[in-house]
mmCIF file of C-alpha atoms and ligand atoms in Angstrom:
data_model
loop_
_atom_site.group_PDB
_atom_site.id
_atom_site.type_symbol
_atom_site.label_atom_id
_atom_site.label_comp_id
_atom_site.label_asym_id
_atom_site.label_seq_id
_atom_site.Cartn_x
_atom_site.Cartn_y
_atom_site.Cartn_z
ATOM 1 C CA MET S 232 -20.527 85.837 29.864
ATOM 2 C CA ALA S 233 -23.034 88.425 31.183
ATOM 3 C CA PHE S 234 -26.172 87.745 33.029
ATOM 4 C CA PHE S 235 -28.628 90.575 32.532
ATOM 5 C CA SER S 236 -31.166 90.516 35.111
ATOM 6 C CA SER S 237 -32.560 93.974 36.179
ATOM 7 C CA ALA S 238 -35.375 94.561 38.569
ATOM 8 C CA THR S 239 -36.182 97.859 36.622
ATOM 9 C CA LYS S 240 -36.182 96.616 33.170
ATOM 10 C CA ASN S 241 -38.040 93.282 33.673
ATOM 11 C CA ILE S 242 -39.925 91.882 36.560
ATOM 12 C CA PRO S 243 -37.838 89.127 38.341
ATOM 13 C CA VAL S 244 -39.381 85.729 38.935
ATOM 14 C CA VAL S 245 -40.065 85.385 42.554
ATOM 15 C CA ASN S 246 -39.416 82.223 44.628
ATOM 16 C CA GLU S 247 -40.006 81.108 48.208
ATOM 17 C CA ILE S 248 -36.304 80.604 48.697
ATOM 18 C CA PRO S 249 -34.300 83.736 47.897
ATOM 19 C CA GLN S 250 -31.906 82.857 44.788
ATOM 20 C CA HIS S 251 -29.454 85.360 46.020
ATOM 21 C CA ILE S 252 -28.596 86.361 49.534
ATOM 22 C CA ALA S 253 -26.513 89.479 50.125
ATOM 23 C CA VAL S 254 -24.982 90.012 53.509
ATOM 24 C CA ILE S 255 -23.190 92.561 55.713
ATOM 25 C CA MET S 256 -21.472 90.711 58.251
ATOM 26 C CA ASP S 257 -21.573 93.148 60.930
ATOM 27 C CA GLY S 258 -20.963 93.315 64.814
ATOM 28 C CA ASN S 259 -17.723 91.087 65.212
ATOM 29 C CA GLY S 260 -15.965 93.849 67.203
ATOM 30 C CA ARG S 261 -18.787 94.334 69.716
ATOM 31 C CA TRP S 262 -19.445 90.643 70.343
ATOM 32 C CA ALA S 263 -15.762 90.325 71.267
ATOM 33 C CA ARG S 264 -15.862 93.524 73.493
ATOM 34 C CA ASN S 265 -19.071 92.036 75.236
ATOM 35 C CA ARG S 266 -17.037 88.904 76.233
ATOM 36 C CA PHE S 267 -13.910 91.309 77.246
ATOM 37 C CA LEU S 268 -12.006 89.849 74.078
ATOM 38 C CA PRO S 269 -9.938 91.783 71.619
ATOM 39 C CA ARG S 270 -11.874 92.952 68.651
ATOM 40 C CA VAL S 271 -9.983 90.111 66.454
ATOM 41 C CA ALA S 272 -11.343 87.456 68.459
ATOM 42 C CA GLY S 273 -15.053 88.575 67.066
ATOM 43 C CA HIS S 274 -13.805 88.452 63.540
ATOM 44 C CA LYS S 275 -12.101 84.734 63.885
ATOM 45 C CA ARG S 276 -15.346 83.615 65.438
ATOM 46 C CA GLY S 277 -17.151 85.411 62.690
ATOM 47 C CA VAL S 278 -15.484 82.949 60.108
ATOM 48 C CA GLU S 279 -17.433 80.143 61.907
ATOM 49 C CA THR S 280 -20.357 81.551 61.089
ATOM 50 C CA VAL S 281 -19.483 82.021 57.640
ATOM 51 C CA ARG S 282 -18.872 78.172 57.393
ATOM 52 C CA ASP S 283 -22.053 77.432 59.165
ATOM 53 C CA LEU S 284 -24.289 79.629 56.880
ATOM 54 C CA VAL S 285 -22.808 78.536 53.791
ATOM 55 C CA LYS S 286 -23.745 74.678 54.627
ATOM 56 C CA HIS S 287 -27.167 76.052 55.319
ATOM 57 C CA CYS S 288 -27.494 77.820 52.086
ATOM 58 C CA VAL S 289 -26.445 74.879 50.378
ATOM 59 C CA ALA S 290 -29.228 72.890 52.091
ATOM 60 C CA LEU S 291 -31.719 75.402 51.351
ATOM 61 C CA LYS S 292 -30.689 75.616 47.749
ATOM 62 C CA VAL S 293 -29.728 79.254 47.770
ATOM 63 C CA GLU S 294 -28.167 79.656 44.520
ATOM 64 C CA PHE S 295 -25.970 82.826 45.402
ATOM 65 C CA LEU S 296 -24.328 84.086 48.804
ATOM 66 C CA THR S 297 -22.561 87.179 48.578
ATOM 67 C CA LEU S 298 -20.803 88.147 51.749
ATOM 68 C CA PHE S 299 -19.232 91.853 52.463
ATOM 69 C CA ALA S 300 -15.877 90.802 54.404
ATOM 70 C CA PHE S 301 -13.932 94.061 53.764
ATOM 71 C CA SER S 302 -15.176 97.487 52.516
ATOM 72 C CA SER S 303 -12.991 99.900 50.664
ATOM 73 C CA GLU S 304 -13.241 102.164 53.684
ATOM 74 C CA ASN S 305 -12.299 99.499 56.285
ATOM 75 C CA TRP S 306 -8.966 100.395 55.497
ATOM 76 C CA ARG S 307 -9.414 103.449 58.169
ATOM 77 C CA ARG S 308 -9.124 101.124 60.858
ATOM 78 C CA PRO S 309 -5.883 100.377 63.032
ATOM 79 C CA ALA S 310 -3.178 99.029 61.148
ATOM 80 C CA GLU S 311 -3.006 95.935 63.318
ATOM 81 C CA GLU S 312 -6.783 95.334 62.706
ATOM 82 C CA VAL S 313 -6.427 95.473 59.098
ATOM 83 C CA SER S 314 -3.423 93.489 58.930
ATOM 84 C CA PHE S 315 -5.069 90.799 61.115
ATOM 85 C CA LEU S 316 -8.017 90.726 58.643
ATOM 86 C CA MET S 317 -5.781 90.360 55.754
ATOM 87 C CA GLY S 318 -4.102 87.295 57.500
ATOM 88 C CA LEU S 319 -7.600 85.915 58.615
ATOM 89 C CA PHE S 320 -8.463 85.856 54.824
ATOM 90 C CA MET S 321 -5.371 84.313 53.615
ATOM 91 C CA HIS S 322 -5.801 81.908 56.414
ATOM 92 C CA ALA S 323 -9.459 80.926 55.733
ATOM 93 C CA LEU S 324 -9.007 80.785 51.753
ATOM 94 C CA LYS S 325 -6.147 78.101 52.463
ATOM 95 C CA ARG S 326 -8.004 76.166 54.711
ATOM 96 C CA GLU S 327 -11.503 75.986 53.231
ATOM 97 C CA VAL S 328 -11.085 76.129 49.617
ATOM 98 C CA VAL S 329 -10.803 72.383 49.221
ATOM 99 C CA LYS S 330 -13.799 71.710 51.263
ATOM 100 C CA LEU S 331 -15.847 74.379 49.288
ATOM 101 C CA HIS S 332 -14.615 72.329 46.175
ATOM 102 C CA LYS S 333 -15.550 69.062 47.527
ATOM 103 C CA ASN S 334 -18.801 70.608 48.141
ATOM 104 C CA ASN S 335 -19.393 71.781 44.404
ATOM 105 C CA ILE S 336 -19.176 75.373 45.627
ATOM 106 C CA LYS S 337 -18.074 78.079 43.251
ATOM 107 C CA LEU S 338 -15.650 80.832 44.909
ATOM 108 C CA VAL S 339 -15.579 84.286 43.395
ATOM 109 C CA MET S 340 -13.922 87.448 45.108
ATOM 110 C CA ILE S 341 -15.038 90.955 44.198
ATOM 111 C CA GLY S 342 -13.255 94.011 45.071
ATOM 112 C CA ASP S 343 -10.214 96.105 44.114
ATOM 113 C CA ARG S 344 -7.224 93.520 44.464
ATOM 114 C CA SER S 345 -4.466 96.223 43.778
ATOM 115 C CA ARG S 346 -4.093 97.104 47.634
ATOM 116 C CA PHE S 347 -3.698 93.231 48.574
ATOM 117 C CA ASP S 348 -0.483 91.705 48.980
ATOM 118 C CA ALA S 349 0.994 89.529 46.054
ATOM 119 C CA GLU S 350 0.507 86.512 48.191
ATOM 120 C CA LEU S 351 -3.239 86.938 49.010
ATOM 121 C CA VAL S 352 -3.866 87.910 45.368
ATOM 122 C CA THR S 353 -2.400 84.544 44.164
ATOM 123 C CA GLN S 354 -4.384 82.694 46.743
ATOM 124 C CA ILE S 355 -7.530 84.365 45.585
ATOM 125 C CA GLU S 356 -6.592 83.587 41.674
ATOM 126 C CA GLU S 357 -5.957 79.907 42.655
ATOM 127 C CA SER S 358 -9.152 79.541 44.737
ATOM 128 C CA GLU S 359 -11.055 81.020 42.057
ATOM 129 C CA GLN S 360 -9.530 78.587 39.628
ATOM 130 C CA LEU S 361 -9.864 75.414 41.440
ATOM 131 C CA THR S 362 -13.696 76.071 42.024
ATOM 132 C CA ALA S 363 -14.430 77.646 38.618
ATOM 133 C CA ASN S 364 -16.215 74.854 37.095
ATOM 134 C CA ASN S 365 -18.375 73.904 39.930
ATOM 135 C CA THR S 366 -22.135 74.015 39.598
ATOM 136 C CA GLY S 367 -23.616 74.380 43.067
ATOM 137 C CA LEU S 368 -23.819 77.407 45.344
ATOM 138 C CA VAL S 369 -21.940 80.494 44.271
ATOM 139 C CA LEU S 370 -20.375 82.195 47.013
ATOM 140 C CA THR S 371 -18.887 85.446 46.218
ATOM 141 C CA ILE S 372 -16.717 87.187 49.066
ATOM 142 C CA ALA S 373 -16.469 91.009 48.626
ATOM 143 C CA ALA S 374 -13.015 92.481 50.055
ATOM 144 C CA ASN S 375 -11.899 96.052 49.395
ATOM 145 C CA TYR S 376 -15.260 96.427 47.738
ATOM 146 C CA GLY S 377 -17.312 99.541 47.417
ATOM 147 C CA GLY S 378 -20.206 99.910 45.587
ATOM 148 C CA ARG S 379 -19.334 103.306 44.380
ATOM 149 C CA TRP S 380 -16.015 101.895 43.154
ATOM 150 C CA ASP S 381 -17.895 98.914 41.402
ATOM 151 C CA VAL S 382 -20.128 101.524 39.227
ATOM 152 C CA LEU S 383 -17.397 103.816 38.216
ATOM 153 C CA GLN S 384 -14.900 100.809 37.206
ATOM 154 C CA ALA S 385 -17.844 99.334 35.181
ATOM 155 C CA VAL S 386 -18.461 102.877 33.619
ATOM 156 C CA ASN S 387 -14.845 103.228 32.675
ATOM 157 C CA LYS S 388 -14.518 99.767 31.106
ATOM 158 C CA MET S 389 -18.002 100.434 29.286
ATOM 159 C CA GLN S 390 -16.877 103.777 27.635
ATOM 160 C CA LEU S 391 -13.397 102.296 26.633
ATOM 161 C CA ALA S 392 -15.028 99.218 24.943
ATOM 162 C CA THR S 393 -17.579 101.295 23.252
ATOM 163 C CA PRO S 394 -16.503 104.959 22.938
ATOM 164 C CA ASP S 395 -18.938 105.364 19.997
ATOM 165 C CA LEU S 396 -21.947 104.956 22.423
ATOM 166 C CA VAL S 397 -21.175 107.732 24.911
ATOM 167 C CA GLY S 398 -24.386 109.810 25.359
ATOM 168 C CA LEU S 399 -26.395 106.687 24.596
ATOM 169 C CA TYR S 400 -25.722 104.260 27.250
ATOM 170 C CA GLN S 401 -28.392 101.801 28.840
ATOM 171 C CA GLU S 402 -28.406 99.805 31.597
ATOM 172 C CA GLU S 403 -27.748 96.802 29.504
ATOM 173 C CA HIS S 404 -24.569 98.318 28.255
ATOM 174 C CA LEU S 405 -23.051 99.013 32.108
ATOM 175 C CA THR S 406 -24.182 95.473 33.602
ATOM 176 C CA PRO S 407 -21.810 93.425 32.130
ATOM 177 C CA TYR S 408 -19.007 95.290 33.390
ATOM 178 C CA LEU S 409 -20.013 95.426 37.190
ATOM 179 C CA SER S 410 -18.330 93.012 39.361
ATOM 180 C CA MET S 411 -21.271 90.865 39.873
ATOM 181 C CA HIS S 412 -22.411 90.470 36.126
ATOM 182 C CA TYR S 413 -22.618 86.606 36.355
ATOM 183 C CA ALA S 414 -25.531 86.784 39.405
ATOM 184 C CA PRO S 415 -28.963 87.961 39.403
ATOM 185 C CA GLU S 416 -29.931 91.019 41.814
ATOM 186 C CA PRO S 417 -29.989 89.993 45.368
ATOM 187 C CA ASP S 418 -33.443 89.109 46.601
ATOM 188 C CA LEU S 419 -32.482 89.308 50.174
ATOM 189 C CA PHE S 420 -29.906 91.881 51.861
ATOM 190 C CA ILE S 421 -29.251 91.108 55.385
ATOM 191 C CA ARG S 422 -27.479 93.079 57.679
ATOM 192 C CA THR S 423 -26.417 91.925 61.443
ATOM 193 C CA GLY S 424 -25.333 94.126 64.221
ATOM 194 C CA GLY S 425 -27.956 96.608 64.582
ATOM 195 C CA GLU S 426 -26.999 99.710 62.063
ATOM 196 C CA SER S 427 -29.853 100.226 59.423
ATOM 197 C CA ARG S 428 -27.326 101.360 56.530
ATOM 198 C CA ILE S 429 -25.860 100.000 53.208
ATOM 199 C CA SER S 430 -22.164 101.227 53.908
ATOM 200 C CA ASN S 431 -21.362 101.228 50.256
ATOM 201 C CA PHE S 432 -22.199 97.925 49.599
ATOM 202 C CA LEU S 433 -23.765 96.687 46.236
ATOM 203 C CA LEU S 434 -25.449 100.030 45.548
ATOM 204 C CA TRP S 435 -26.521 99.266 41.856
ATOM 205 C CA GLN S 436 -27.967 95.999 42.472
ATOM 206 C CA LEU S 437 -29.774 96.524 45.717
ATOM 207 C CA ALA S 438 -32.199 98.824 43.767
ATOM 208 C CA TYR S 439 -35.313 96.262 44.622
ATOM 209 C CA THR S 440 -33.881 93.841 47.140
ATOM 210 C CA GLU S 441 -35.754 93.282 50.474
ATOM 211 C CA LEU S 442 -33.758 94.441 53.092
ATOM 212 C CA TYR S 443 -33.541 92.904 56.333
ATOM 213 C CA PHE S 444 -31.913 94.474 59.755
ATOM 214 C CA THR S 445 -31.243 92.382 62.617
ATOM 215 C CA ASP S 446 -29.657 93.553 65.834
ATOM 216 C CA THR S 447 -27.883 89.864 65.953
ATOM 217 C CA LEU S 448 -24.013 90.478 66.144
ATOM 218 C CA TRP S 449 -22.421 88.387 63.041
ATOM 219 C CA PRO S 450 -20.911 85.742 65.218
ATOM 220 C CA ASP S 451 -24.180 84.781 66.976
ATOM 221 C CA PHE S 452 -25.932 84.705 63.392
ATOM 222 C CA ASN S 453 -27.030 80.981 63.121
ATOM 223 C CA GLN S 454 -28.766 78.910 60.931
ATOM 224 C CA GLU S 455 -32.069 79.737 62.728
ATOM 225 C CA ALA S 456 -31.468 83.574 62.517
ATOM 226 C CA LEU S 457 -31.173 82.580 58.517
ATOM 227 C CA ASP S 458 -34.270 81.124 58.543
ATOM 228 C CA LEU S 459 -36.139 83.826 60.471
ATOM 229 C CA ALA S 460 -34.621 86.112 57.670
ATOM 230 C CA ILE S 461 -35.811 84.161 54.962
ATOM 231 C CA GLN S 462 -39.352 83.952 56.658
ATOM 232 C CA SER S 463 -39.563 87.772 57.001
ATOM 233 C CA TYR S 464 -38.923 87.833 53.271
ATOM 234 C CA GLN S 465 -41.543 85.369 52.513
ATOM 235 C CA LYS S 466 -43.880 87.567 54.130
ATOM 236 C CA ARG S 467 -43.187 90.678 51.866
ATOM 237 C CA GLU S 468 -44.978 91.810 48.926
ATOM 238 C CA ARG S 469 -42.414 92.410 46.068
ATOM 239 C CA ARG S 470 -44.532 94.873 43.792
ATOM 240 C CA PHE S 471 -41.533 96.108 41.682
ATOM 241 C CA GLY S 472 -43.493 99.142 41.082
ATOM 242 C CA ARG S 473 -46.847 97.412 40.345
ATOM 243 C CA THR S 474 -49.876 97.718 42.559
ATOM 244 C CA SER S 475 -51.255 94.863 45.370
ATOM 245 C CA GLU S 476 -54.199 94.496 42.956
ATOM 246 C CA GLN S 477 -51.915 93.855 40.092
ATOM 247 C CA LEU S 478 -50.390 91.116 41.895
ATOM 248 C CA ILE S 479 -53.362 89.394 42.662
ATOM 249 C CA ASP S 480 -54.280 89.332 39.011
ATOM 250 C CA LYS S 481 -52.098 86.760 37.587
ATOM 251 C CA ASP S 482 -52.303 87.937 33.953
ATOM 252 C CA SER S 483 -50.914 91.486 34.668
ATOM 253 C CA SER S 484 -48.495 90.303 37.374
ATOM 254 C CA THR S 485 -46.381 88.820 34.309
ATOM 255 C CA ALA S 486 -46.604 92.018 32.478
ATOM 256 C CA GLN S 487 -43.397 93.615 31.921
HETATM 257 C C1 IPE D 58 -17.569 93.468 60.764
HETATM 258 O O1 IPE D 58 -17.623 93.664 62.325
HETATM 259 C C2 IPE D 58 -16.414 92.897 59.999
HETATM 260 C C3 IPE D 58 -15.642 93.879 59.424
HETATM 261 C C4 IPE D 58 -16.077 95.240 59.035
HETATM 262 C C5 IPE D 58 -14.181 93.575 58.818
HETATM 263 P P1 IPE D 58 -17.112 94.858 62.761
HETATM 264 O O2 IPE D 58 -15.655 94.744 62.694
HETATM 265 O O3 IPE D 58 -17.617 96.223 62.078
HETATM 266 O O4 IPE D 58 -17.755 95.121 64.429
HETATM 267 P P2 IPE D 58 -18.412 96.132 65.172
HETATM 268 O O5 IPE D 58 -19.460 96.910 64.272
HETATM 269 O O6 IPE D 58 -17.238 97.063 65.403
HETATM 270 O O7 IPE D 58 -18.985 95.500 66.206
HETATM 271 C C1 IPE D 59 -19.688 97.155 56.710
HETATM 272 O O1 IPE D 59 -19.155 97.051 58.197
HETATM 273 C C2 IPE D 59 -18.424 96.537 56.092
HETATM 274 C C3 IPE D 59 -18.136 95.305 56.120
HETATM 275 C C4 IPE D 59 -19.280 94.330 57.137
HETATM 276 C C5 IPE D 59 -17.111 94.437 55.646
HETATM 277 P P1 IPE D 59 -18.732 98.445 58.745
HETATM 278 O O2 IPE D 59 -18.616 98.066 60.393
HETATM 279 O O3 IPE D 59 -17.429 98.541 58.459
HETATM 280 O O4 IPE D 59 -19.543 99.651 58.346
HETATM 281 P P2 IPE D 59 -19.821 101.121 58.957
HETATM 282 O O5 IPE D 59 -18.571 101.727 58.830
HETATM 283 O O6 IPE D 59 -20.147 100.636 60.574
HETATM 284 O O7 IPE D 59 -21.031 101.473 58.245
HETATM 285 MG MG1 MG D 60 -18.819 97.226 62.196
#
């Protein structure tokens, strides 16, 4: 079932606590290098950060947390690092899924699974099935995900489903086929690790998202750091194309 929510078509409801936070978890390698450890030690430590922040998001009543774990371009890394990361996904899924389930968290993985080992695909499917009916936080992990891949796979599916509409497509025809059709667009995007780029993450969905970049490396990004990001978000004026004056005037602020 599609959850259609487009910041370019309708003005979204803005809450104090972002309903959907999307994160590029960057800086694991540098965290490890700063400690004279192998890069993979940073990835291992990064999983602890995920656990800590999931807990915090549940406490804050964030409804959707989306984490970029492996980009479609990360296959370009040395083979040993890629294979360590795949092993880490497998291990973390196996170890964490029961705990996630007990906490009523729904786990969803987005991205192209065709390059993953059959064993990992099965583990992903089982984890999703176990938590499918949970009603708490929706935790989405983007693995072998790319924003361009997502838009293209959606276009292809849309065209196959509705060939008679070619040349007439609107946003609402495409969005049901995007990987994150079940979620509202992110309110807050966070990138740790000091880079100011999107790196082919949720290109379509970030159209009106508030962007927050921090130098903090992912393994150091703790609950207080998330609070700071949310405080920064709370100070933003989300105009969605309107003027500040319109926001002050209550009537026009609800105009579409
Ligand atoms: C992010 O940390 C994790 C993944 C991309 C899998 P990096 O591994 O990119 O860490 P840096 O950027 O090299 O420090
Ligand atoms: C982005 O991190 C992807 C993930 C965090 C999974 P990278 O560290 O791979 O990004 P670039 O290549 O430096 O932009
Ligand atoms: Mg990086």
